[in-house]
């Protein structure tokens, strides 16, 4: 049966180098605020192998589930049989300049760079503050993205909107 545009679920992949903080928080946010219209995933070009505890703390503070997140390679999503992505967003400056895999289905891409809170050196309180700022920035962008009338925009205007979100 052919799914209507209204029932369409869009797959979204958030990329970062380490897949330990920003991309994981973005995955959690979109899966929460996407109202079933979006299914979010995250990955990295050089995954650290573990999710940053401060990222999980921010997710928990927002009242979102913290289970099931893992730091994994973007290769998982580029191989045959992987879920086909509709959108791929880089959320760190490092991943934006890297040679990305060729994604099956040629998803729409945009760069939504956010400073890496995991690189912040300071007290635990200072680290929590920079993680909270990164979370707030991602949440704002993702909520803006979710509010777009995706099924009513042509490719060019949708791409322009996605790029503008990355500047907010």
Coordinates of N, CA, C and O in Angstrom, one line a residue:
X1 N 0.8 -1.2 0.0 CA 0.0 0.0 0.0 C 0.9 1.2 0.0 O 1.9 1.3 0.7
X2 N 0.5 2.2 -0.8 CA 1.3 3.4 -0.9 C 1.0 4.4 0.2 O -0.1 4.6 0.6
X3 N 2.1 4.8 0.9 CA 1.9 5.7 2.1 C 1.7 7.1 1.6 O 2.3 7.6 0.7
X4 N 0.8 7.8 2.3 CA 0.5 9.2 1.9 C 1.6 10.1 2.5 O 2.3 9.7 3.4
X5 N 1.7 11.3 2.0 CA 2.7 12.2 2.5 C 2.4 12.5 4.0 O 3.4 12.7 4.8
X6 N 1.2 12.5 4.4 CA 0.9 12.7 5.8 C 1.4 11.6 6.7 O 1.8 11.9 7.9
X7 N 1.4 10.4 6.3 CA 1.8 9.3 7.1 C 3.3 8.9 6.9 O 3.8 8.1 7.6
X8 N 4.0 9.6 6.0 CA 5.4 9.4 5.7 C 6.2 9.6 7.0 O 6.1 10.6 7.6
X9 N 7.1 8.7 7.2 CA 8.1 8.9 8.3 C 9.4 9.2 7.7 O 9.9 8.4 6.8
X10 N 10.0 10.3 8.0 CA 11.3 10.7 7.5 C 12.5 10.2 8.3 O 12.4 10.4 9.6
X11 N 13.4 9.5 7.7 CA 14.6 9.1 8.4 C 15.7 10.2 8.4 O 16.0 10.8 7.3
X12 N 16.2 10.5 9.6 CA 17.2 11.6 9.7 C 18.4 11.1 10.4 O 18.3 10.5 11.5
X13 N 19.6 11.4 9.8 CA 20.9 11.0 10.4 C 21.6 12.2 10.8 O 21.9 13.1 10.0
X14 N 22.0 12.3 12.1 CA 22.9 13.3 12.6 C 24.3 12.8 12.7 O 24.6 11.8 13.3
X15 N 25.2 13.5 12.1 CA 26.6 13.1 12.0 C 27.6 14.0 12.8 O 27.4 15.3 12.7
X16 N 28.5 13.5 13.4 CA 29.6 14.2 14.1 C 30.8 13.3 14.0 O 30.7 12.1 13.7
X17 N 32.0 13.8 14.3 CA 33.2 13.0 14.3 C 33.1 11.9 15.3 O 33.2 10.7 14.9
X18 N 32.9 12.2 16.6 CA 33.0 11.2 17.6 C 31.7 10.5 17.9 O 31.7 9.4 18.6
X19 N 30.6 11.0 17.5 CA 29.3 10.4 17.9 C 29.2 10.1 19.3 O 28.7 9.0 19.7
X20 N 29.5 11.1 20.2 CA 29.5 10.9 21.6 C 28.6 11.9 22.3 O 28.2 11.7 23.5
X21 N 28.3 13.1 21.7 CA 27.6 14.1 22.4 C 26.6 14.8 21.5 O 25.4 14.5 21.6
X22 N 27.0 15.7 20.7 CA 26.0 16.5 19.9 C 25.1 15.7 19.0 O 23.9 15.9 19.1
X23 N 25.6 14.7 18.3 CA 24.8 13.9 17.4 C 23.8 13.0 18.2 O 22.7 12.8 17.8
X24 N 24.3 12.6 19.3 CA 23.4 11.7 20.2 C 22.3 12.6 20.8 O 21.2 12.1 20.8
X25 N 22.6 13.8 21.3 CA 21.6 14.7 21.8 C 20.6 15.0 20.7 O 19.4 15.0 21.0
X26 N 21.1 15.3 19.5 CA 20.2 15.6 18.4 C 19.2 14.4 18.1 O 18.0 14.6 17.9
X27 N 19.8 13.2 18.1 CA 19.0 12.0 17.9 C 17.8 11.9 19.0 O 16.7 11.7 18.6
X28 N 18.2 12.1 20.2 CA 17.2 12.1 21.3 C 16.1 13.1 21.1 O 14.9 12.9 21.3
X29 N 16.6 14.3 20.8 CA 15.6 15.5 20.7 C 14.6 15.2 19.6 O 13.4 15.3 19.7
X30 N 15.1 14.8 18.4 CA 14.2 14.6 17.2 C 13.3 13.5 17.5 O 12.1 13.6 17.1
X31 N 13.8 12.4 18.1 CA 12.9 11.3 18.3 C 11.8 11.7 19.3 O 10.7 11.1 19.3
X32 N 12.0 12.7 20.1 CA 11.0 13.1 21.1 C 10.1 14.1 20.5 O 8.9 14.0 20.6
X33 N 10.6 15.1 19.8 CA 9.7 16.2 19.3 C 9.2 16.0 17.9 O 8.4 16.8 17.3
X34 N 9.6 14.9 17.2 CA 9.3 14.6 15.9 C 7.9 14.1 15.7 O 7.4 13.9 14.6
X35 N 7.2 13.8 16.8 CA 5.8 13.4 16.8 C 5.5 12.2 15.8 O 4.5 12.1 15.1
X36 N 6.5 11.3 15.8 CA 6.3 10.1 14.9 C 6.5 10.3 13.5 O 6.4 9.4 12.7
X37 N 6.7 11.6 13.0 CA 6.9 11.9 11.6 C 8.4 11.7 11.2 O 8.7 11.7 10.1
X38 N 9.3 11.6 12.3 CA 10.7 11.5 12.0 C 11.3 10.4 12.9 O 10.8 10.1 14.0
X39 N 12.2 9.7 12.3 CA 13.0 8.6 13.0 C 14.5 9.1 12.9 O 15.0 9.2 11.8
X40 N 15.0 9.4 14.1 CA 16.4 9.9 14.1 C 17.4 8.8 14.4 O 17.1 7.9 15.2
X41 N 18.6 9.0 13.9 CA 19.7 8.2 14.1 C 21.0 9.1 14.2 O 20.9 10.2 13.8
X42 N 22.0 8.5 14.8 CA 23.3 9.3 14.9 C 24.5 8.4 14.6 O 24.4 7.2 14.8
X43 N 25.5 9.0 14.1 CA 26.8 8.2 13.8 C 27.9 9.2 13.7 O 27.7 10.4 13.7
X44 N 29.1 8.6 13.6 CA 30.3 9.4 13.5 C 31.3 8.9 12.5 O 31.3 7.7 12.2
X45 N 32.2 9.8 12.0 CA 33.2 9.3 11.1 C 34.4 8.6 11.8 O 35.0 7.7 11.3
X46 N 34.6 9.0 13.1 CA 35.6 8.4 13.9 C 35.0 8.2 15.3 O 35.4 9.0 16.3
X47 N 34.1 7.3 15.5 CA 33.4 7.2 16.8 C 34.3 6.9 18.0 O 35.2 6.2 17.9
X48 N 33.9 7.5 19.1 CA 34.7 7.3 20.3 C 34.5 6.0 21.0 O 35.3 5.5 21.8
X49 N 33.3 5.4 20.7 CA 33.0 4.1 21.2 C 32.1 4.2 22.5 O 31.6 3.2 23.0
X50 N 31.9 5.4 23.0 CA 31.1 5.6 24.2 C 30.4 6.9 24.1 O 30.9 7.9 23.6
X51 N 29.2 7.0 24.7 CA 28.4 8.2 24.7 C 28.9 9.0 26.0 O 29.0 8.5 27.0
X52 N 29.1 10.3 25.8 CA 29.5 11.2 26.8 C 28.5 11.3 27.9 O 27.3 11.5 27.6
X53 N 28.9 11.0 29.2 CA 27.9 11.1 30.3 C 27.2 12.4 30.5 O 26.0 12.5 30.9
X54 N 27.9 13.5 30.1 CA 27.2 14.8 30.2 C 26.1 15.0 29.2 O 25.1 15.6 29.4
X55 N 26.3 14.3 28.0 CA 25.2 14.4 27.0 C 24.0 13.6 27.5 O 22.9 14.1 27.3
X56 N 24.2 12.4 28.0 CA 23.1 11.6 28.6 C 22.4 12.4 29.7 O 21.2 12.3 29.9
X57 N 23.2 13.1 30.5 CA 22.7 13.9 31.6 C 21.7 15.0 31.1 O 20.6 15.2 31.6
X58 N 22.1 15.6 30.0 CA 21.2 16.7 29.3 C 19.9 16.0 28.8 O 18.9 16.6 29.0
X59 N 20.1 14.9 28.2 CA 18.9 14.1 27.7 C 18.0 13.8 28.8 O 16.7 14.0 28.7
X60 N 18.5 13.3 29.9 CA 17.7 12.9 31.1 C 17.0 14.2 31.7 O 15.9 14.1 32.1
X61 N 17.8 15.3 31.8 CA 17.2 16.5 32.3 C 16.0 17.0 31.5 O 15.1 17.6 32.1
X62 N 16.0 16.7 30.2 CA 14.9 17.1 29.4 C 13.7 16.1 29.5 O 12.7 16.2 28.8
X63 N 13.9 15.1 30.3 CA 12.9 14.1 30.5 C 12.8 13.0 29.4 O 11.7 12.4 29.2
X64 N 13.9 12.9 28.6 CA 13.9 11.9 27.5 C 14.6 10.6 27.9 O 15.4 10.7 28.8
X65 N 14.2 9.5 27.3 CA 14.9 8.3 27.6 C 16.4 8.3 27.3 O 16.8 9.0 26.3
X66 N 17.2 7.7 28.1 CA 18.7 7.7 27.9 C 19.2 6.3 27.5 O 20.4 6.2 27.3
X67 N 18.3 5.4 27.3 CA 18.8 4.0 27.0 C 18.9 3.9 25.4 O 18.2 4.5 24.7
X68 N 19.8 3.0 25.0 CA 19.9 2.6 23.6 C 20.8 3.4 22.8 O 20.9 3.2 21.6
X69 N 21.5 4.4 23.3 CA 22.4 5.2 22.5 C 23.7 4.6 22.5 O 24.2 4.1 23.5
X70 N 24.4 4.7 21.4 CA 25.7 4.1 21.2 C 26.5 4.9 20.3 O 26.0 5.5 19.3
X71 N 27.8 5.0 20.5 CA 28.7 5.7 19.6 C 29.1 4.7 18.5 O 29.7 3.7 18.7
X72 N 28.7 5.0 17.2 CA 28.9 4.1 16.1 C 29.3 4.8 14.9 O 29.2 6.0 14.7
X73 N 29.9 4.0 13.9 CA 30.4 4.5 12.7 C 29.3 4.8 11.7 O 28.3 4.1 11.6
X74 N 29.5 5.9 10.9 CA 28.6 6.2 9.9 C 28.5 5.1 8.8 O 27.6 5.1 8.0
X75 N 29.5 4.3 8.7 CA 29.5 3.2 7.8 C 28.3 2.3 7.9 O 27.8 1.7 6.9
X76 N 27.8 2.2 9.1 CA 26.5 1.4 9.4 C 25.4 1.9 8.5 O 24.5 1.1 8.1
X77 N 25.3 3.2 8.2 CA 24.2 3.7 7.5 C 24.5 3.9 6.0 O 23.6 4.2 5.2
X78 N 25.7 3.6 5.5 CA 26.0 3.7 4.1 C 26.0 2.4 3.4 O 26.1 2.3 2.2
X79 N 25.9 1.3 4.2 CA 26.0 0.0 3.6 C 24.7 -0.5 3.1 O 23.6 0.0 3.5
X80 N 24.7 -1.4 2.2 CA 23.5 -2.0 1.6 C 22.6 -2.6 2.7 O 23.1 -3.2 3.6
X81 N 21.3 -2.3 2.6 CA 20.4 -2.9 3.5 C 20.1 -1.9 4.7 O 19.2 -2.2 5.5
X82 N 20.9 -0.9 4.8 CA 20.7 0.1 5.9 C 19.4 0.9 5.6 O 19.0 1.0 4.5
X83 N 18.8 1.5 6.7 CA 17.7 2.3 6.5 C 18.1 3.5 5.6 O 19.1 4.1 5.7
X84 N 17.2 3.8 4.6 CA 17.5 4.9 3.7 C 17.2 6.2 4.4 O 16.1 6.4 4.9
X85 N 18.1 7.2 4.3 CA 17.9 8.4 5.0 C 17.3 9.4 4.0 O 17.6 9.5 2.9
X86 N 16.4 10.3 4.6 CA 15.8 11.4 3.9 C 16.6 12.7 4.1 O 16.7 13.5 3.2
X87 N 17.2 12.8 5.3 CA 18.0 14.0 5.6 C 19.3 13.5 6.4 O 19.2 12.6 7.2
X88 N 20.4 14.2 6.1 CA 21.6 14.0 6.8 C 22.1 15.3 7.3 O 22.4 16.2 6.4
X89 N 22.3 15.5 8.6 CA 22.8 16.8 9.1 C 24.1 16.6 9.8 O 24.2 15.7 10.7
X90 N 25.1 17.4 9.5 CA 26.4 17.4 10.2 C 26.2 18.4 11.3 O 25.7 19.5 11.1
X91 N 26.6 18.0 12.6 CA 26.4 18.9 13.7 C 27.7 19.4 14.3 O 27.7 20.0 15.3
X92 N 28.8 19.0 13.6 CA 30.1 19.5 14.1 C 30.9 20.0 12.9 O 30.8 19.4 11.8
X93 N 31.8 20.9 13.1 CA 32.6 21.5 12.0 C 33.5 20.4 11.4 O 33.8 20.5 10.2
X94 N 34.0 19.5 12.2 CA 35.0 18.5 11.7 C 34.3 17.7 10.6 O 34.8 17.4 9.6
X95 N 33.1 17.2 10.9 CA 32.4 16.2 10.0 C 32.0 16.9 8.7 O 31.8 16.3 7.7
X96 N 31.7 18.2 8.8 CA 31.3 19.0 7.6 C 32.3 18.9 6.4 O 31.9 18.9 5.3
X97 N 33.6 19.0 6.8 CA 34.6 19.0 5.8 C 35.1 17.6 5.4 O 35.9 17.5 4.4
X98 N 34.7 16.6 6.0 CA 35.1 15.2 5.7 C 34.4 14.7 4.5 O 33.3 15.1 4.2
X99 N 35.1 13.8 3.9 CA 34.5 13.1 2.7 C 33.4 12.1 3.3 O 33.8 11.1 3.9
X100 N 32.2 12.4 3.1 CA 31.1 11.5 3.6 C 30.9 10.4 2.6 O 31.1 10.5 1.4
X101 N 30.4 9.3 3.2 CA 30.0 8.2 2.3 C 28.9 8.6 1.3 O 28.2 9.6 1.5
X102 N 28.7 7.9 0.3 CA 27.6 8.1 -0.6 C 26.4 7.5 0.0 O 26.4 6.3 0.3
X103 N 25.4 8.3 0.3 CA 24.2 7.8 1.0 C 23.2 7.2 0.1 O 22.9 7.9 -0.9
X104 N 22.7 6.0 0.3 CA 21.7 5.4 -0.5 C 20.5 6.4 -0.6 O 20.1 6.9 0.5
X105 N 19.9 6.6 -1.7 CA 18.7 7.5 -1.9 C 19.0 8.9 -2.0 O 18.1 9.7 -2.1
X106 N 20.3 9.3 -1.9 CA 20.7 10.7 -2.0 C 19.8 11.7 -1.1 O 19.1 12.5 -1.6
X107 N 20.0 11.6 0.2 CA 19.2 12.4 1.1 C 19.6 13.9 1.0 O 20.7 14.2 0.5
X108 N 18.7 14.8 1.4 CA 19.0 16.2 1.5 C 19.9 16.4 2.7 O 19.8 15.8 3.8
X109 N 21.0 17.2 2.5 CA 22.0 17.4 3.6 C 22.1 18.9 3.9 O 21.8 19.8 3.1
X110 N 22.5 19.1 5.1 CA 22.8 20.5 5.6 C 23.8 20.4 6.8 O 23.9 19.4 7.4
X111 N 24.5 21.5 7.0 CA 25.5 21.6 8.1 C 24.9 22.5 9.2 O 24.6 23.6 8.9
X112 N 24.8 21.9 10.4 CA 24.2 22.6 11.5 C 25.3 22.6 12.6 O 25.1 22.1 13.7
X113 N 26.5 23.2 12.4 CA 27.6 23.2 13.3 C 27.3 23.7 14.7 O 26.6 24.7 14.8
X114 N 27.7 23.0 15.7 CA 27.6 23.3 17.1 C 28.9 23.1 17.7 O 29.5 22.0 17.5
X115 N 29.4 24.1 18.5 CA 30.7 23.9 19.2 C 30.7 22.6 20.0 O 29.6 22.3 20.7
X116 N 31.8 21.9 20.1 CA 31.9 20.6 20.8 C 32.0 20.8 22.3 O 33.0 21.2 22.8
X117 N 30.9 20.5 23.0 CA 31.0 20.6 24.5 C 31.9 19.6 25.1 O 32.5 19.9 26.2
X118 N 32.2 18.5 24.4 CA 33.1 17.5 25.0 C 34.5 17.9 25.0 O 35.3 17.4 25.8
X119 N 34.9 18.9 24.2 CA 36.2 19.5 24.2 C 36.5 20.5 25.4 O 37.6 20.9 25.6
X120 N 35.4 20.9 26.0 CA 35.5 21.9 27.1 C 36.3 21.3 28.3 O 35.9 20.3 28.8
X121 N 37.3 22.1 28.7 CA 38.0 21.7 29.9 C 37.6 22.7 31.0 O 37.7 23.9 30.8
X122 N 37.2 22.2 32.1 CA 36.9 23.0 33.2 C 36.2 22.2 34.3 O 36.3 20.9 34.3
X123 N 35.5 22.9 35.2 CA 34.9 22.2 36.3 C 33.7 21.4 35.8 O 33.2 21.7 34.6
X124 N 33.1 20.5 36.6 CA 31.9 19.8 36.2 C 30.8 20.7 35.9 O 30.0 20.6 35.0
X125 N 30.7 21.8 36.7 CA 29.6 22.8 36.5 C 29.8 23.5 35.2 O 28.8 23.7 34.5
X126 N 31.0 23.8 34.8 CA 31.2 24.5 33.6 C 30.9 23.6 32.4 O 30.4 24.0 31.4
X127 N 31.3 22.3 32.5 CA 31.0 21.3 31.5 C 29.5 21.2 31.3 O 29.0 21.1 30.2
X128 N 28.8 21.1 32.4 CA 27.3 21.0 32.4 C 26.7 22.2 31.6 O 25.8 22.1 30.9
X129 N 27.3 23.4 31.9 CA 26.8 24.6 31.2 C 27.0 24.6 29.7 O 26.1 24.9 29.0
X130 N 28.2 24.1 29.3 CA 28.4 24.1 27.8 C 27.6 23.0 27.1 O 27.1 23.1 26.0
X131 N 27.4 21.9 27.9 CA 26.5 20.9 27.3 C 25.0 21.4 27.2 O 24.3 21.1 26.3
X132 N 24.6 22.1 28.2 CA 23.3 22.7 28.2 C 23.1 23.7 27.1 O 22.1 23.7 26.4
X133 N 24.1 24.5 26.8 CA 24.1 25.4 25.7 C 24.0 24.7 24.3 O 23.2 25.0 23.5
X134 N 24.8 23.6 24.2 CA 24.8 22.8 22.9 C 23.4 22.2 22.8 O 22.8 22.2 21.7
X135 N 22.9 21.6 23.8 CA 21.5 21.0 23.8 C 20.5 22.0 23.4 O 19.6 21.7 22.5
X136 N 20.5 23.2 24.0 CA 19.5 24.2 23.7 C 19.6 24.6 22.2 O 18.6 24.8 21.5
X137 N 20.8 24.8 21.7 CA 21.0 25.2 20.3 C 20.4 24.1 19.3 O 19.7 24.4 18.4
X138 N 20.8 22.8 19.6 CA 20.2 21.7 18.8 C 18.7 21.6 18.9 O 18.0 21.4 17.9
X139 N 18.2 21.8 20.1 CA 16.7 21.7 20.3 C 16.0 22.8 19.5 O 15.0 22.5 18.9
X140 N 16.6 24.0 19.5 CA 16.0 25.1 18.8 C 16.0 24.8 17.3 O 14.9 24.9 16.6
X141 N 17.1 24.3 16.7 CA 17.2 24.0 15.3 C 16.2 22.8 14.9 O 15.6 22.9 13.9
X142 N 16.2 21.8 15.8 CA 15.4 20.7 15.5 C 13.9 21.0 15.5 O 13.1 20.6 14.7
X143 N 13.5 21.8 16.5 CA 12.1 22.2 16.6 C 11.7 23.1 15.4 O 10.6 23.0 14.9
X144 N 12.6 23.9 14.9 CA 12.4 24.7 13.7 C 12.2 23.7 12.5 O 11.3 23.9 11.7
X145 N 13.1 22.8 12.4 CA 13.1 21.8 11.3 C 11.7 21.0 11.3 O 11.1 20.9 10.3
X146 N 11.3 20.6 12.5 CA 10.1 19.8 12.6 C 8.8 20.6 12.2 O 7.9 20.1 11.7
X147 N 8.9 22.0 12.4 CA 7.8 22.8 12.0 C 7.7 23.1 10.5 O 6.7 23.7 10.1
X148 N 8.7 22.8 9.7 CA 8.7 23.0 8.3 C 7.6 22.2 7.6 O 7.5 21.0 8.0
X149 N 6.9 22.8 6.7 CA 5.9 22.0 5.9 C 6.7 21.2 4.8 O 6.6 21.5 3.6
X150 N 7.4 20.2 5.2 CA 8.3 19.4 4.3 C 7.6 18.9 3.1 O 8.2 19.1 2.0
X151 N 6.4 18.4 3.2 CA 5.7 17.9 2.1 C 5.2 18.9 1.1 O 4.8 18.6 0.0
X152 N 5.3 20.2 1.5 CA 4.8 21.3 0.6 C 5.9 22.1 0.0 O 5.6 22.9 -0.8
X153 N 7.1 21.9 0.4 CA 8.3 22.6 -0.1 C 8.9 21.9 -1.2 O 9.1 20.7 -1.2
X154 N 9.3 22.6 -2.3 CA 10.1 22.0 -3.3 C 11.5 21.8 -2.9 O 11.9 22.4 -1.8
X155 N 12.3 21.0 -3.6 CA 13.7 20.7 -3.1 C 14.6 21.9 -2.8 O 15.3 22.0 -1.8
X156 N 14.5 22.9 -3.7 CA 15.3 24.1 -3.6 C 15.0 24.9 -2.4 O 15.8 25.3 -1.6
X157 N 13.7 25.1 -2.2 CA 13.3 25.9 -1.0 C 13.5 25.2 0.3 O 13.8 25.7 1.3
X158 N 13.3 23.8 0.3 CA 13.6 23.0 1.5 C 15.1 23.1 1.8 O 15.4 23.3 3.0
X159 N 16.0 23.0 0.8 CA 17.4 23.1 1.0 C 17.8 24.4 1.6 O 18.6 24.5 2.6
X160 N 17.2 25.5 1.1 CA 17.5 26.8 1.6 C 17.0 26.9 3.1 O 17.7 27.5 3.9
X161 N 15.8 26.4 3.4 CA 15.4 26.4 4.8 C 16.3 25.7 5.7 O 16.6 26.1 6.8
X162 N 16.8 24.5 5.3 CA 17.7 23.7 6.1 C 19.0 24.4 6.3 O 19.5 24.3 7.5
X163 N 19.5 25.1 5.3 CA 20.7 25.8 5.5 C 20.5 27.0 6.5 O 21.4 27.3 7.3
X164 N 19.4 27.7 6.4 CA 19.1 28.8 7.3 C 19.0 28.3 8.7 O 19.5 29.0 9.7
X165 N 18.4 27.1 9.0 CA 18.3 26.6 10.3 C 19.7 26.5 10.9 O 20.0 26.7 12.1
X166 N 20.7 26.0 10.1 CA 22.1 25.9 10.6 C 22.7 27.1 11.0 O 23.8 27.1 11.7
X167 N 22.2 28.3 10.6 CA 22.8 29.6 10.9 C 22.1 30.2 12.2 O 22.6 31.2 12.7
X168 N 21.0 29.5 12.6 CA 20.3 30.1 13.8 C 20.9 29.7 15.1 O 21.6 28.7 15.2

